[in-house]
């Protein structure tokens, strides 16, 4: 048997171009359906696990899918914003805990999630290195973000400008990284978390500047009137919160009117959940309340239908490719008639010659199966990270 495999291998190695084309074709036939199913299975697991752990989600009326993708995975398009007062409205009902989320800005492509400390308790997140954020301008990073970017506590993270051509927009904020979260295997590993007031600071709804009441700041004073000091355009605004200037930061307007993306509502029980959902069913209601798992189930149903269609198409293409490969082998056998005659003269039996030709087919299929298995394993290993990036993007 070893001699047959050796002869088969030497023949295939000599005709390396034909062999490579056959192996690659059969590899794709085997890999594409299995790789696709691996990715869909991982996507289903990650999406449903996250959605099922989030009882209720409240947001402005619009696309439910956009709201769920942004609030749970920090990905997709930005849904319509609502006011922070909506989180206070949920809390006042006493039916559920309200966890506000403001997800709009990024730091070098990584999403910045503005929220409260309740979010960490709700998701079961804990600090692996450093400490929890405690004041304006501080943030903590997910395990994957910290690993990929080599971040450690006391490093600085600079928010990215939302629009490079908006000269009137807010300056990027230099945040202080004070902690790194323990890995959880969830989208939280790929996020940066800050207090919701810090994201409003990035928005430009708050600012800090030099103290205009001090004598050395006289050049920045435009007018002093009725105990108020009005600064001119030369006043220096801070884009970093430090121990020295934190007292100069202040917000303008009513915080209840400030923007947020969504509110995670954690009801006491199913009865409280039903009562809370009933309060958002009015005809004049400007907000929507939904169960994320129901939205994700609809999405996965669509994905499954598309997957079945793609797999059916691949089966047809694969059958055609296998038929073509079979034709190549048959033509090769006809072209090797003189080779078989030579083997007969050397004393090889017909059964032995047939086994040699079959060995070549077995070697090609085995090589293709091994390569397809390797690609499927690589897809499974890299699938979670790939899905995470697709969701965030």
Short mmCIF file of C-alpha atoms in Angstrom, two decimals, residues 15-388:
data_model
loop_
_atom_site.label_atom_id
_atom_site.label_comp_id
_atom_site.label_asym_id
_atom_site.label_seq_id
_atom_site.Cartn_x
_atom_site.Cartn_y
_atom_site.Cartn_z
CA UNK A 15 1.43 17.53 -12.35
CA UNK A 16 1.37 20.13 -9.59
CA UNK A 17 -0.78 22.71 -11.40
CA UNK A 18 -3.60 20.26 -12.09
CA UNK A 19 -3.32 18.89 -8.57
CA UNK A 20 -3.42 22.35 -6.99
CA UNK A 21 -6.54 23.31 -8.95
CA UNK A 22 -8.32 20.10 -7.97
CA UNK A 23 -7.37 20.39 -4.29
CA UNK A 24 -8.39 24.05 -4.13
CA UNK A 25 -11.73 23.40 -5.84
CA UNK A 26 -12.67 20.52 -3.56
CA UNK A 27 -11.42 22.46 -0.51
CA UNK A 28 -13.77 25.36 -1.28
CA UNK A 29 -16.66 22.95 -1.83
CA UNK A 30 -16.09 21.46 1.62
CA UNK A 31 -15.10 24.62 3.48
CA UNK A 32 -17.59 27.27 2.41
CA UNK A 33 -20.76 25.55 3.74
CA UNK A 34 -19.09 24.39 6.97
CA UNK A 35 -17.35 27.73 7.54
CA UNK A 36 -20.62 29.55 6.94
CA UNK A 37 -22.44 27.34 9.42
CA UNK A 38 -19.72 27.90 12.02
CA UNK A 39 -20.02 31.68 11.66
CA UNK A 40 -23.82 31.59 11.78
CA UNK A 41 -23.75 29.36 14.87
CA UNK A 42 -21.32 31.71 16.64
CA UNK A 43 -23.37 34.74 15.62
CA UNK A 44 -26.55 33.11 16.89
CA UNK A 45 -24.92 32.24 20.20
CA UNK A 46 -23.38 35.67 20.77
CA UNK A 47 -26.45 37.63 19.68
CA UNK A 48 -28.97 35.59 21.65
CA UNK A 49 -26.82 35.41 24.79
CA UNK A 50 -26.53 39.19 24.93
CA UNK A 51 -30.16 39.85 24.05
CA UNK A 52 -31.63 37.28 26.42
CA UNK A 53 -29.72 38.82 29.33
CA UNK A 54 -31.26 42.24 28.66
CA UNK A 55 -34.91 42.27 29.83
CA UNK A 56 -36.23 45.52 28.33
CA UNK A 57 -34.82 48.30 26.19
CA UNK A 58 -36.30 51.77 25.78
CA UNK A 59 -35.41 54.20 23.01
CA UNK A 60 -36.80 56.81 20.67
CA UNK A 61 -39.21 55.49 18.05
CA UNK A 62 -37.44 54.21 14.97
CA UNK A 63 -35.88 50.96 13.83
CA UNK A 64 -35.95 48.40 16.67
CA UNK A 65 -32.98 46.56 15.14
CA UNK A 66 -30.83 49.71 15.02
CA UNK A 67 -31.67 50.42 18.65
CA UNK A 68 -30.79 46.89 19.81
CA UNK A 69 -27.55 46.71 17.83
CA UNK A 70 -26.37 50.06 19.13
CA UNK A 71 -27.43 49.60 22.76
CA UNK A 72 -26.28 45.98 23.17
CA UNK A 73 -23.35 45.71 20.78
CA UNK A 74 -22.34 49.36 20.16
CA UNK A 75 -22.63 48.71 16.43
CA UNK A 76 -24.68 49.73 13.43
CA UNK A 77 -26.12 53.12 12.64
CA UNK A 78 -26.94 55.65 15.33
CA UNK A 79 -30.66 55.44 16.21
CA UNK A 80 -32.69 58.57 17.03
CA UNK A 81 -31.67 60.01 20.39
CA UNK A 82 -33.90 60.64 23.37
CA UNK A 83 -33.57 62.70 26.54
CA UNK A 84 -31.95 61.64 29.78
CA UNK A 85 -35.21 62.54 31.49
CA UNK A 86 -36.64 59.29 30.11
CA UNK A 87 -34.31 57.31 32.38
CA UNK A 88 -35.55 59.38 35.32
CA UNK A 89 -39.14 58.67 34.23
CA UNK A 90 -38.50 54.91 34.35
CA UNK A 91 -36.84 55.17 37.74
CA UNK A 92 -39.76 57.18 39.15
CA UNK A 93 -42.22 54.41 38.29
CA UNK A 94 -40.50 52.12 40.77
CA UNK A 95 -41.14 49.23 38.39
CA UNK A 96 -37.60 48.83 37.08
CA UNK A 97 -34.03 49.92 37.49
CA UNK A 98 -33.04 52.37 34.75
CA UNK A 99 -29.54 52.18 33.23
CA UNK A 100 -28.93 54.98 30.69
CA UNK A 101 -26.61 54.49 27.71
CA UNK A 102 -25.05 57.07 25.45
CA UNK A 103 -23.11 55.43 22.61
CA UNK A 104 -22.01 57.83 19.92
CA UNK A 105 -18.28 58.51 20.10
CA UNK A 106 -15.18 56.39 19.49
CA UNK A 107 -11.52 56.31 20.41
CA UNK A 108 -9.44 55.03 17.50
CA UNK A 109 -12.38 52.94 16.31
CA UNK A 110 -13.31 51.53 19.71
CA UNK A 111 -16.79 52.62 20.92
CA UNK A 112 -17.06 54.79 24.02
CA UNK A 113 -20.07 53.78 26.12
CA UNK A 114 -21.39 56.41 28.49
CA UNK A 115 -23.32 54.87 31.35
CA UNK A 116 -23.50 54.58 35.14
CA UNK A 117 -21.94 52.20 37.64
CA UNK A 118 -25.19 50.22 37.66
CA UNK A 119 -24.25 48.88 34.23
CA UNK A 120 -21.20 47.07 35.61
CA UNK A 121 -23.26 45.34 38.29
CA UNK A 122 -25.95 44.45 35.74
CA UNK A 123 -23.48 42.86 33.30
CA UNK A 124 -21.33 41.30 36.02
CA UNK A 125 -18.22 43.23 34.98
CA UNK A 126 -15.30 43.48 37.38
CA UNK A 127 -12.02 45.33 37.36
CA UNK A 128 -8.99 43.10 36.72
CA UNK A 129 -6.37 45.84 36.89
CA UNK A 130 -6.54 49.33 38.35
CA UNK A 131 -9.77 50.69 39.81
CA UNK A 132 -13.28 51.74 38.85
CA UNK A 133 -13.94 55.19 37.38
CA UNK A 134 -15.02 57.66 40.04
CA UNK A 135 -15.05 61.10 38.48
CA UNK A 136 -15.44 63.15 35.31
CA UNK A 137 -12.90 62.41 32.59
CA UNK A 138 -12.03 58.87 33.73
CA UNK A 139 -12.71 55.66 31.83
CA UNK A 140 -12.14 51.91 31.96
CA UNK A 141 -11.34 49.65 29.00
CA UNK A 142 -12.60 46.22 28.04
CA UNK A 143 -10.10 43.36 28.09
CA UNK A 144 -9.82 43.07 24.30
CA UNK A 145 -9.33 46.80 23.81
CA UNK A 146 -6.60 46.89 26.45
CA UNK A 147 -4.84 43.81 25.05
CA UNK A 148 -4.95 44.94 21.43
CA UNK A 149 -3.76 48.48 22.16
CA UNK A 150 -1.41 47.63 25.03
CA UNK A 151 -3.26 49.87 27.48
CA UNK A 152 -2.55 50.00 31.20
CA UNK A 153 -4.07 52.09 34.01
CA UNK A 154 -2.85 55.70 33.98
CA UNK A 155 -2.60 55.70 30.18
CA UNK A 156 -4.49 58.35 28.21
CA UNK A 157 -7.27 57.67 25.71
CA UNK A 158 -8.20 60.40 23.25
CA UNK A 159 -11.71 60.48 21.84
CA UNK A 160 -11.90 60.74 18.07
CA UNK A 161 -13.42 63.78 16.40
CA UNK A 162 -16.90 62.93 15.10
CA UNK A 163 -16.43 65.16 12.05
CA UNK A 164 -13.00 66.36 11.00
CA UNK A 165 -14.54 69.19 8.98
CA UNK A 166 -16.72 70.54 11.78
CA UNK A 167 -14.49 73.38 12.97
CA UNK A 168 -17.16 74.47 15.44
CA UNK A 169 -17.44 71.06 17.06
CA UNK A 170 -16.09 70.02 20.44
CA UNK A 171 -12.42 69.23 20.85
CA UNK A 172 -11.45 65.58 21.37
CA UNK A 173 -11.34 64.76 25.06
CA UNK A 174 -8.23 63.27 26.61
CA UNK A 175 -9.56 60.73 29.11
CA UNK A 176 -7.59 59.04 31.86
CA UNK A 177 -7.72 55.24 31.84
CA UNK A 178 -8.02 54.08 35.45
CA UNK A 179 -8.93 50.42 35.06
CA UNK A 180 -9.05 47.39 32.78
CA UNK A 181 -12.00 44.99 32.95
CA UNK A 182 -11.64 41.24 33.31
CA UNK A 183 -12.39 39.34 30.08
CA UNK A 184 -15.97 38.16 29.73
CA UNK A 185 -16.16 36.83 26.17
CA UNK A 186 -18.91 39.38 25.42
CA UNK A 187 -19.01 42.61 23.38
CA UNK A 188 -18.06 44.47 26.57
CA UNK A 189 -14.48 43.29 26.00
CA UNK A 190 -14.36 45.51 22.90
CA UNK A 191 -15.70 48.70 24.49
CA UNK A 192 -14.43 51.67 26.49
CA UNK A 193 -16.65 52.76 29.38
CA UNK A 194 -16.98 56.23 30.84
CA UNK A 195 -19.48 58.00 33.06
CA UNK A 196 -22.36 59.34 31.03
CA UNK A 197 -21.36 62.88 32.06
CA UNK A 198 -17.98 62.31 30.44
CA UNK A 199 -19.67 61.52 27.11
CA UNK A 200 -21.69 64.71 27.48
CA UNK A 201 -18.38 66.47 27.99
CA UNK A 202 -17.19 65.01 24.67
CA UNK A 203 -20.46 66.26 23.17
CA UNK A 204 -19.58 69.78 24.25
CA UNK A 205 -22.47 70.12 26.70
CA UNK A 206 -19.99 70.89 29.46
CA UNK A 207 -16.64 72.58 29.47
CA UNK A 208 -13.92 73.83 31.73
CA UNK A 209 -11.79 76.90 31.24
CA UNK A 210 -9.36 79.12 33.06
CA UNK A 211 -10.72 81.10 36.00
CA UNK A 212 -11.61 84.54 34.60
CA UNK A 213 -11.81 86.06 38.06
CA UNK A 214 -8.08 85.70 38.52
CA UNK A 215 -5.92 88.74 37.64
CA UNK A 216 -3.73 86.78 35.18
CA UNK A 217 -6.83 85.96 33.11
CA UNK A 218 -7.71 89.62 32.49
CA UNK A 219 -6.81 89.35 28.79
CA UNK A 220 -9.63 86.84 28.31
CA UNK A 221 -12.36 89.02 29.86
CA UNK A 222 -14.79 90.59 27.42
CA UNK A 223 -17.14 92.21 29.94
CA UNK A 224 -17.85 92.34 33.68
CA UNK A 225 -21.48 93.04 34.46
CA UNK A 226 -23.66 92.52 37.52
CA UNK A 227 -21.16 90.17 39.10
CA UNK A 228 -20.89 88.08 35.93
CA UNK A 229 -17.74 87.70 33.89
CA UNK A 230 -18.06 87.20 30.13
CA UNK A 231 -15.03 85.77 28.34
CA UNK A 232 -13.85 86.47 24.83
CA UNK A 233 -12.60 84.10 22.12
CA UNK A 234 -9.12 83.98 23.62
CA UNK A 235 -10.28 82.05 26.70
CA UNK A 236 -8.49 78.69 26.89
CA UNK A 237 -10.87 75.72 27.15
CA UNK A 238 -9.50 72.54 28.68
CA UNK A 239 -9.74 69.25 26.79
CA UNK A 240 -8.53 67.16 29.73
CA UNK A 241 -9.87 66.86 33.26
CA UNK A 242 -7.08 67.08 35.83
CA UNK A 243 -6.82 67.57 39.57
CA UNK A 244 -6.08 71.25 38.99
CA UNK A 245 -8.93 72.11 36.63
CA UNK A 246 -11.74 69.70 37.56
CA UNK A 247 -13.44 72.42 39.60
CA UNK A 248 -13.78 74.62 36.51
CA UNK A 249 -15.92 72.14 34.57
CA UNK A 250 -19.61 72.89 34.53
CA UNK A 251 -22.71 71.90 32.56
CA UNK A 252 -25.18 74.21 30.86
CA UNK A 253 -28.92 73.73 30.79
CA UNK A 254 -31.10 71.01 32.29
CA UNK A 255 -29.41 67.56 32.37
CA UNK A 256 -32.84 65.96 31.84
CA UNK A 257 -32.75 67.37 28.30
CA UNK A 258 -29.30 65.93 27.52
CA UNK A 259 -29.14 63.18 24.88
CA UNK A 260 -28.89 59.45 25.47
CA UNK A 261 -29.14 56.49 23.12
CA UNK A 262 -31.25 54.10 25.17
CA UNK A 263 -32.29 52.97 28.62
CA UNK A 264 -31.90 49.40 29.82
CA UNK A 265 -34.86 48.70 32.09
CA UNK A 266 -34.42 45.90 34.63
CA UNK A 267 -37.90 45.20 36.08
CA UNK A 268 -38.51 43.68 39.50
CA UNK A 269 -40.49 40.80 38.02
CA UNK A 270 -42.65 39.88 35.03
CA UNK A 271 -45.64 41.76 36.40
CA UNK A 272 -43.58 44.94 36.70
CA UNK A 273 -42.28 44.36 33.16
CA UNK A 274 -45.82 44.07 31.80
CA UNK A 275 -46.93 47.22 33.62
CA UNK A 276 -43.93 49.17 32.35
CA UNK A 277 -44.48 48.02 28.78
CA UNK A 278 -48.11 49.07 29.05
CA UNK A 279 -47.06 52.64 29.86
CA UNK A 280 -45.29 52.88 26.49
CA UNK A 281 -48.19 51.61 24.37
CA UNK A 282 -50.07 54.90 24.12
CA UNK A 283 -50.82 56.41 20.72
CA UNK A 284 -48.99 59.64 21.51
CA UNK A 285 -45.93 57.96 23.00
CA UNK A 286 -42.65 59.19 21.48
CA UNK A 287 -40.62 56.22 22.67
CA UNK A 288 -40.62 52.49 22.13
CA UNK A 289 -40.05 49.67 24.59
CA UNK A 290 -39.05 46.24 23.40
CA UNK A 291 -37.63 42.91 24.41
CA UNK A 292 -34.23 42.62 22.65
CA UNK A 293 -34.45 38.83 22.33
CA UNK A 294 -37.59 39.16 20.18
CA UNK A 295 -35.83 41.57 17.82
CA UNK A 296 -32.77 39.32 17.57
CA UNK A 297 -34.93 36.23 16.94
CA UNK A 298 -36.51 37.98 13.94
CA UNK A 299 -33.06 38.92 12.65
CA UNK A 300 -31.77 35.36 13.06
CA UNK A 301 -34.82 33.96 11.29
CA UNK A 302 -33.93 36.10 8.29
CA UNK A 303 -30.27 35.11 8.52
CA UNK A 304 -31.23 31.43 8.69
CA UNK A 305 -33.40 31.73 5.58
CA UNK A 306 -30.57 33.41 3.70
CA UNK A 307 -28.11 30.79 4.96
CA UNK A 308 -30.30 27.95 3.70
CA UNK A 309 -30.56 29.61 0.31
CA UNK A 310 -26.79 30.12 0.13
CA UNK A 311 -26.08 26.54 1.20
CA UNK A 312 -28.52 25.18 -1.40
CA UNK A 313 -26.76 27.26 -4.06
CA UNK A 314 -23.38 26.02 -2.87
CA UNK A 315 -24.57 22.40 -3.06
CA UNK A 316 -25.47 22.89 -6.71
CA UNK A 317 -22.18 24.62 -7.44
CA UNK A 318 -20.33 21.91 -5.52
CA UNK A 319 -22.03 19.14 -7.46
CA UNK A 320 -21.03 20.83 -10.71
CA UNK A 321 -17.47 21.26 -9.50
CA UNK A 322 -17.24 17.62 -8.40
CA UNK A 323 -18.59 16.52 -11.77
CA UNK A 324 -15.93 18.62 -13.45
CA UNK A 325 -13.26 17.13 -11.20
CA UNK A 326 -14.49 13.65 -12.08
CA UNK A 327 -14.28 14.52 -15.76
CA UNK A 328 -10.69 15.68 -15.25
CA UNK A 329 -9.79 12.35 -13.65
CA UNK A 330 -11.47 10.38 -16.46
CA UNK A 331 -9.68 12.35 -19.16
CA UNK A 332 -6.44 11.89 -17.24
CA UNK A 333 -6.98 8.12 -17.25
CA UNK A 334 -7.49 8.09 -21.00
CA UNK A 335 -4.36 10.14 -21.56
CA UNK A 336 -2.41 7.69 -19.38
CA UNK A 337 -3.23 4.64 -21.49
CA UNK A 338 0.40 4.10 -22.46
CA UNK A 339 1.42 4.42 -18.82
CA UNK A 340 -0.96 1.64 -17.85
CA UNK A 341 0.35 -0.55 -20.69
CA UNK A 342 3.88 -0.02 -19.38
CA UNK A 343 2.80 -1.06 -15.88
CA UNK A 344 1.23 -4.23 -17.33
CA UNK A 345 4.51 -5.10 -19.08
CA UNK A 346 6.30 -4.60 -15.75
CA UNK A 347 4.01 -7.22 -14.22
CA UNK A 348 1.36 -5.08 -12.51
CA UNK A 349 -2.10 -6.61 -12.40
CA UNK A 350 -5.22 -4.76 -13.49
CA UNK A 351 -6.40 -4.60 -9.88
CA UNK A 352 -3.07 -3.12 -8.85
CA UNK A 353 -3.25 -0.47 -11.56
CA UNK A 354 -6.84 0.42 -10.60
CA UNK A 355 -5.73 0.76 -6.96
CA UNK A 356 -2.93 3.12 -8.04
CA UNK A 357 -5.34 5.36 -9.95
CA UNK A 358 -7.80 5.30 -7.06
CA UNK A 359 -5.00 6.24 -4.66
CA UNK A 360 -4.43 9.46 -6.57
CA UNK A 361 -8.10 10.40 -6.13
CA UNK A 362 -7.95 9.51 -2.43
CA UNK A 363 -4.82 11.64 -1.91
CA UNK A 364 -6.44 14.66 -3.60
CA UNK A 365 -9.67 14.34 -1.57
CA UNK A 366 -7.77 13.74 1.68
CA UNK A 367 -5.56 16.79 1.09
CA UNK A 368 -8.63 18.92 0.31
CA UNK A 369 -10.49 17.63 3.39
CA UNK A 370 -7.48 18.36 5.62
CA UNK A 371 -7.15 21.88 4.23
CA UNK A 372 -10.90 22.51 4.58
CA UNK A 373 -10.75 21.28 8.17
CA UNK A 374 -7.85 23.61 8.92
CA UNK A 375 -9.73 26.57 7.42
CA UNK A 376 -12.86 25.69 9.40
CA UNK A 377 -10.83 25.52 12.62
CA UNK A 378 -9.26 28.91 11.85
CA UNK A 379 -12.72 30.35 11.16
CA UNK A 380 -14.02 29.05 14.49
CA UNK A 381 -10.99 30.46 16.32
CA UNK A 382 -11.21 33.90 14.72
CA UNK A 383 -14.98 33.97 14.31
CA UNK A 384 -15.84 35.69 17.60
CA UNK A 385 -13.38 38.53 17.03
CA UNK A 386 -14.51 38.90 13.42
CA UNK A 387 -18.19 39.01 14.44
CA UNK A 388 -17.38 41.55 17.16
#
